[in-house]
PDB file of C-alpha atoms in Angstrom:
ATOM      1  CA  MET A   1      26.886  19.375  -1.829  1.00 42.00           C
ATOM      2  CA  THR A   2      26.662  19.312   1.984  1.00 40.00           C
ATOM      3  CA  ASP A   3      24.175  21.346   3.956  1.00 41.00           C
ATOM      4  CA  PRO A   4      25.848  21.848   7.360  1.00 39.00           C
ATOM      5  CA  SER A   5      22.641  23.017   9.038  1.00 39.00           C
ATOM      6  CA  ASN A   6      20.938  19.685   8.334  1.00 40.00           C
ATOM      7  CA  ASN A   7      24.001  17.468   8.512  1.00 36.00           C
ATOM      8  CA  PHE A   8      23.336  15.675   5.218  1.00 39.00           C
ATOM      9  CA  SER A   9      24.350  15.866   1.587  1.00 40.00           C
ATOM     10  CA  LEU A  10      22.138  17.169  -1.197  1.00 44.00           C
ATOM     11  CA  LEU A  11      22.077  15.352  -4.526  1.00 45.00           C
ATOM     12  CA  PRO A  12      21.389  16.736  -7.985  1.00 47.00           C
ATOM     13  CA  ALA A  13      17.731  16.942  -8.967  1.00 48.00           C
ATOM     14  CA  GLY A  14      16.188  13.597  -9.831  1.00 48.00           C
ATOM     15  CA  GLU A  15      18.516  11.450  -7.742  1.00 46.00           C
ATOM     16  CA  LYS A  16      17.544   9.496  -4.631  1.00 47.00           C
ATOM     17  CA  ALA A  17      19.529   8.850  -1.523  1.00 42.00           C
ATOM     18  CA  THR A  18      19.111   7.428   1.929  1.00 39.00           C
ATOM     19  CA  VAL A  19      20.496   9.792   4.520  1.00 39.00           C
ATOM     20  CA  SER A  20      20.535  10.259   8.253  1.00 36.00           C
ATOM     21  CA  CYS A  21      17.802  12.556   9.548  1.00 36.00           C
ATOM     22  CA  GLY A  22      19.993  13.986  12.277  1.00 37.00           C
ATOM     23  CA  PRO A  23      22.720  13.111  14.693  1.00 37.00           C
ATOM     24  CA  LEU A  24      20.361  12.165  17.548  1.00 38.00           C
ATOM     25  CA  SER A  25      17.490  10.562  15.700  1.00 44.00           C
ATOM     26  CA  GLY A  26      19.252   7.409  14.558  1.00 45.00           C
ATOM     27  CA  ALA A  27      16.553   7.119  11.905  1.00 48.00           C
ATOM     28  CA  THR A  28      17.049   7.191   8.165  1.00 53.00           C
ATOM     29  CA  LYS A  29      14.785   8.791   5.621  1.00 57.00           C
ATOM     30  CA  GLU A  30      14.737   8.428   1.850  1.00 60.00           C
ATOM     31  CA  ILE A  31      14.929  11.771   0.140  1.00 62.00           C
ATOM     32  CA  THR A  32      13.741  12.219  -3.413  1.00 65.00           C
ATOM     33  CA  MET A  33      14.353  15.341  -5.417  1.00 84.00           C
ATOM     34  CA  PRO A  34      11.169  16.371  -7.137  1.00 93.00           C
ATOM     35  CA  HIS A  35      11.501  19.152  -9.653  1.00 95.00           C
ATOM     36  CA  VAL A  36       8.197  20.663 -10.734  1.00 96.00           C
ATOM     37  CA  ILE A  37       7.909  22.557 -14.023  1.00 97.00           C
ATOM     38  CA  VAL A  38       4.909  24.812 -14.560  1.00 98.00           C
ATOM     39  CA  LYS A  39       4.240  26.007 -18.095  1.00 98.00           C
ATOM     40  CA  LEU A  40       1.896  28.923 -18.509  1.00 98.00           C
ATOM     41  CA  TRP A  41       1.110  31.888 -20.691  1.00 97.00           C
ATOM     42  CA  PRO A  42       3.041  35.089 -19.963  1.00 98.00           C
ATOM     43  CA  GLY A  43       1.357  37.818 -17.992  1.00 98.00           C
ATOM     44  CA  ARG A  44       1.558  36.687 -14.383  1.00 98.00           C
ATOM     45  CA  SER A  45       3.417  38.949 -11.984  1.00 98.00           C
ATOM     46  CA  GLU A  46       6.622  37.887 -10.263  1.00 98.00           C
ATOM     47  CA  GLN A  47       4.678  37.932  -6.993  1.00 98.00           C
ATOM     48  CA  GLN A  48       2.114  35.478  -8.428  1.00 98.00           C
ATOM     49  CA  LYS A  49       4.868  33.171  -9.708  1.00 98.00           C
ATOM     50  CA  ILE A  50       6.705  33.256  -6.383  1.00 98.00           C
ATOM     51  CA  ARG A  51       3.489  32.506  -4.500  1.00 98.00           C
ATOM     52  CA  LEU A  52       2.647  29.667  -6.909  1.00 98.00           C
ATOM     53  CA  ALA A  53       6.108  28.151  -6.405  1.00 98.00           C
ATOM     54  CA  GLU A  54       5.790  28.455  -2.613  1.00 98.00           C
ATOM     55  CA  GLU A  55       2.370  26.757  -2.634  1.00 98.00           C
ATOM     56  CA  ILE A  56       3.651  23.941  -4.867  1.00 97.00           C
ATOM     57  CA  VAL A  57       6.563  23.363  -2.479  1.00 96.00           C
ATOM     58  CA  LYS A  58       4.172  23.260   0.500  1.00 97.00           C
ATOM     59  CA  ASP A  59       1.974  20.681  -1.246  1.00 96.00           C
ATOM     60  CA  VAL A  60       4.925  18.528  -2.331  1.00 94.00           C
ATOM     61  CA  VAL A  61       6.292  18.568   1.206  1.00 94.00           C
ATOM     62  CA  GLY A  62       2.860  17.817   2.711  1.00 95.00           C
ATOM     63  CA  ILE A  63       1.903  15.073   0.270  1.00 94.00           C
ATOM     64  CA  LEU A  64       5.216  13.369  -0.507  1.00 91.00           C
ATOM     65  CA  GLY A  65       6.895  13.990   2.823  1.00 89.00           C
ATOM     66  CA  ASN A  66      10.022  15.506   1.309  1.00 85.00           C
ATOM     67  CA  GLY A  67      11.992  18.168   3.072  1.00 91.00           C
ATOM     68  CA  GLU A  68      11.452  21.621   1.659  1.00 93.00           C
ATOM     69  CA  GLU A  69      15.131  21.760   0.722  1.00 92.00           C
ATOM     70  CA  SER A  70      14.703  18.935  -1.772  1.00 92.00           C
ATOM     71  CA  VAL A  71      11.963  20.546  -3.876  1.00 95.00           C
ATOM     72  CA  SER A  72      12.627  22.873  -6.808  1.00 95.00           C
ATOM     73  CA  VAL A  73      10.118  24.644  -9.035  1.00 97.00           C
ATOM     74  CA  ALA A  74      10.599  26.208 -12.467  1.00 98.00           C
ATOM     75  CA  ILE A  75       8.086  28.346 -14.321  1.00 98.00           C
ATOM     76  CA  GLU A  76       8.269  28.472 -18.108  1.00 98.00           C
ATOM     77  CA  GLU A  77       6.296  31.102 -19.941  1.00 98.00           C
ATOM     78  CA  ILE A  78       5.026  29.934 -23.325  1.00 98.00           C
ATOM     79  CA  ALA A  79       3.393  32.385 -25.711  1.00 98.00           C
ATOM     80  CA  PRO A  80      -0.217  31.487 -26.596  1.00 98.00           C
ATOM     81  CA  GLU A  81       0.663  31.143 -30.275  1.00 98.00           C
ATOM     82  CA  ASN A  82       3.271  28.494 -29.350  1.00 98.00           C
ATOM     83  CA  TRP A  83       1.175  26.598 -26.774  1.00 98.00           C
ATOM     84  CA  GLN A  84      -0.055  23.877 -29.126  1.00 98.00           C
ATOM     85  CA  GLU A  85       3.385  23.148 -30.561  1.00 98.00           C
ATOM     86  CA  LYS A  86       5.476  23.473 -27.386  1.00 98.00           C
ATOM     87  CA  VAL A  87       3.078  22.228 -24.703  1.00 97.00           C
ATOM     88  CA  TYR A  88      -0.217  20.757 -25.895  1.00 97.00           C
ATOM     89  CA  LYS A  89       1.175  18.218 -28.360  1.00 98.00           C
ATOM     90  CA  PRO A  90       4.413  17.124 -26.635  1.00 97.00           C
ATOM     91  CA  ASP A  91       3.283  17.301 -22.995  1.00 97.00           C
ATOM     92  CA  ILE A  92      -0.459  16.595 -23.162  1.00 97.00           C
ATOM     93  CA  LEU A  93      -1.336  14.652 -26.331  1.00 97.00           C
ATOM     94  CA  ASP A  94       1.869  12.621 -26.549  1.00 97.00           C
ATOM     95  CA  LYS A  95       2.050  11.864 -22.794  1.00 96.00           C
ATOM     96  CA  GLN A  96      -1.567  11.118 -21.897  1.00 95.00           C
ATOM     97  CA  LYS A  97      -0.596   8.079 -19.796  1.00 96.00           C
ATOM     98  CA  MET A  98       1.483  10.384 -17.586  1.00 95.00           C
ATOM     99  CA  LEU A  99      -1.256  12.995 -17.057  1.00 95.00           C
ATOM    100  CA  TYR A 100      -2.922  13.011 -13.656  1.00 94.00           C
ATOM    101  CA  ARG A 101      -5.130  15.910 -14.618  1.00 95.00           C
ATOM    102  CA  LYS A 102      -6.273  16.441 -18.180  1.00 95.00           C
ATOM    103  CA  PRO A 103      -7.162  19.911 -19.467  1.00 96.00           C
ATOM    104  CA  GLY A 104     -10.770  20.824 -20.187  1.00 95.00           C
ATOM    105  CA  TYR A 105      -9.985  21.999 -23.705  1.00 94.00           C
ATOM    106  CA  LEU A 106      -8.976  20.485 -27.039  1.00 93.00           C
ATOM    107  CA  MET A 107      -6.665  21.926 -29.658  1.00 91.00           C
TER     108      MET A 107
END
């Protein structure tokens, strides 16, 4: 997909590319496509979820140096009674080496 306002092509999430930063810059910049998934209990308002997504995008852009257009955020609501089975075991217990922040609770 081509974004005419930025004069570069966008790739599907998860793919990397080296693209021109603009017609006058002559510089190249590697663009990665981070996709952030937030899993939480239901009950947050749409306004809270939108604000959370916006703040995540700002942090990804500020920390990783990606363009805002390359960041996507999904929010998955998981019922409390399903948290252990759908999140705690597969995403926390089974992937401890991938965790950069562990929860302060045990299940």
